[in-house]
C-alpha atoms as one frame of an Amber mdcrd trajectory, in Angstrom:
protein
 116.025  46.980 310.122 115.778  44.703 307.124 114.504  45.865 303.879 110.792
  44.887 303.334 110.219  42.893 300.321 107.055  41.307 301.464 103.940  42.956
 303.173 101.679  40.248 304.793  98.280  41.268 305.685  95.711  39.768 308.092
  92.154  40.197 306.581  89.540  40.711 309.005  89.856  44.197 310.686  93.163
  44.814 308.366  91.599  44.759 304.697  87.763  44.407 305.588  85.764  46.000
 308.250  84.248  42.330 309.285  85.041  41.642 312.823  82.562  44.112 314.172
  79.920  42.334 312.283  80.692  38.856 313.097  81.157  39.672 316.912  77.767
  41.243 317.020  75.827  38.312 315.522  77.823  35.627 317.265  76.934  37.420
 320.568  73.369  37.787 319.815  73.022  34.041 318.791  75.073  32.749 321.800
  72.441  35.151 323.997  69.719  33.015 322.222  71.556  29.873 323.846  71.994
  31.339 327.195  75.505  32.203 326.981  75.589  35.712 328.046  78.232  37.531
 326.245  78.931  40.834 324.409  80.281  41.757 320.925  83.117  43.393 322.963
  83.746  40.537 324.895  84.086  38.400 321.843  85.992  40.504 320.035  88.833
  40.513 322.947  88.504  36.667 323.342  88.475  35.742 319.852  90.003  38.362
 317.503  92.516  36.513 315.112  92.239  33.113 316.136  91.099  30.224 314.180
  87.360  29.670 314.212  87.733  25.967 315.363  89.541  27.191 318.253  86.786
  29.787 319.097  83.917  26.930 318.429  85.698  24.538 321.022  85.667  27.384
 323.589  81.788  28.383 322.994  81.185  24.700 323.068  82.906  24.214 326.420
  80.735  27.381 327.680  77.864  25.390 326.174  78.424  22.129 327.908  78.539
  20.276 324.750  77.760  20.340 321.170  75.909  23.294 319.802  72.389  22.633
 318.188  72.425  22.517 314.433  70.232  25.851 314.349  72.919  27.812 315.753
  75.284  27.119 312.977  72.500  27.658 310.291  71.485  30.884 311.916  74.783
  32.291 312.433  76.124  31.536 309.258  73.114  32.903 307.113  72.964  36.140
 309.310  76.641  36.607 308.787  76.546  36.461 305.140  73.596  38.826 304.826
  75.301  41.212 306.864  78.288  40.937 304.842  76.343  41.511 301.723  74.265
  44.414 303.213  77.162  46.085 305.544  80.810  45.046 304.750  83.266  47.875
 303.786  86.847  47.947 303.391  89.040  49.455 305.959  89.622  52.961 305.248
  92.752  53.860 303.419  93.588  50.057 302.670  92.953  50.884 298.698  95.257
  53.635 298.472  97.896  51.658 300.458  97.563  48.531 297.996  97.920  51.062
 295.100 101.012  52.422 296.368 102.248  48.916 296.919 101.643  48.031 292.995
 103.218  51.358 292.166 106.566  50.706 293.726 106.414  46.849 293.066 106.256
  45.355 296.240 104.920  41.914 296.947 102.026  41.463 299.413 100.017  38.485
 300.264  97.101  37.517 302.988  97.668  35.352 305.804  94.254  35.007 307.885
  92.846  32.666 310.609  89.568  32.909 308.222  88.943  29.976 305.627  89.429
  30.515 301.979  85.823  30.604 301.337  85.244  33.366 303.931  87.859  35.459
 302.554  86.732  35.020 298.830  83.453  36.344 299.971  84.732  39.186 301.702
  87.546  40.337 299.636  85.235  40.081 296.794  82.726  41.912 298.289  84.692
  44.800 298.824  86.671  44.910 295.980  90.012  43.750 297.073  90.368  40.146
 295.651  92.149  41.279 292.654  94.712  42.757 294.684  95.728  39.029 296.279
  94.289  36.677 293.678  96.763  33.660 293.872  98.321  34.920 297.293  95.899
  34.292 299.797  96.930  32.013 302.666  94.490  30.661 305.362  95.232  28.826
 308.640  93.305  26.071 307.063  96.519  25.379 305.054  98.822  24.575 308.173
  98.362  22.428 311.365  98.742  25.422 313.791  97.107  28.754 313.444  97.750
  32.075 315.187  99.315  32.477 317.562 101.731  29.959 316.289 104.079  31.174
 313.538 103.390  28.645 310.991 100.710  30.444 308.713 103.158  33.513 308.494
 106.272  31.149 307.657 103.943  29.043 305.275 103.129  32.454 303.292 106.840
  33.978 303.342 108.352  30.394 302.039 105.596  30.131 299.300 106.300  33.873
 298.352 110.091  32.778 298.161 110.908  35.776 300.878 112.979  35.293 303.988
 110.976  36.082 307.458 113.258  39.012 307.890 112.270  40.743 305.037 108.727
  40.460 305.600 106.189  43.115 307.026 103.184  41.949 308.973 100.130  43.855
 309.406  97.776  42.802 311.990  95.162  43.715 314.460  95.195  40.970 316.853
  97.190  40.054 319.712  97.501  36.137 318.529  98.387  37.672 315.022 100.982
  39.964 316.475 102.442  36.956 318.743 102.365  34.543 315.541 104.405  37.128
 313.400 106.914  37.960 316.264 107.233  34.180 316.896 108.138  33.734 313.046
 110.904  36.542 313.169 108.916  39.181 311.279 108.448  42.892 312.185 104.608
  43.772 312.844 102.878  46.836 312.826  99.140  46.940 314.192  95.972  48.820
 313.709  93.765  49.700 316.932  91.670  52.915 317.709  91.240  51.198 321.390
  93.793  52.683 323.927  93.371  49.095 326.045  93.789  46.996 322.937  96.948
  49.192 321.548  98.803  48.774 324.957  98.199  44.879 324.454  99.354  44.823
 321.078 102.364  46.557 321.905 102.992  44.356 324.816 102.526  41.655 322.100
 105.280  42.767 320.218 104.011  45.198 317.667 106.713  47.926 316.582 103.904
  50.608 316.437 100.140  50.924 316.692  98.575  53.317 314.467  96.477  53.445
 311.251  96.664  51.764 307.843  99.056  54.091 306.149 101.671  53.582 309.165
 102.753  50.550 306.851 104.661  53.425 304.552 106.963  54.151 307.309 108.261
  50.567 307.172 108.729  50.018 303.590
């Protein structure tokens, strides 16, 4: 295995525990429109994918453009919930401190927008770890599961793909990392999701500290 020179973190579900909040509120607002779904179903369907792709699928289910109040209510409720509930993933600060101690580069490559990451990373006290090294699907023409975002991050950081280690929690993210030629480890405490992540190409599915075994 090639030596790791750069650790590339996804954001939602890897650095910040945001996905359960977002999926819960999306499901509640979709149900108000008559689109019956659950937070678990949305997590399965949309985890790790760019927001634009998810929106297109929701509009297809709805049969046309969504009403303006849907966007207003959803965005407002998510922001309120982030301020009230959002926490960093357990153990992530210890890992990031270790990377600093051993002088190993790290960055973020997420399907989320820069605006959203600025909110969530600042809210959880993690922004200072990655300031100036945050990459969004908005920066490339194709988001996950395409490799473009990971390759863009690696190129900008000056590291060859084989020397990168990607940390993900979504199937689309794992597939994107594999397509970029990067080893990837994944988080999941759901046995079914863990099996899917391994099938997608994750070297191991464990918790945050498993990263240490690949450095």
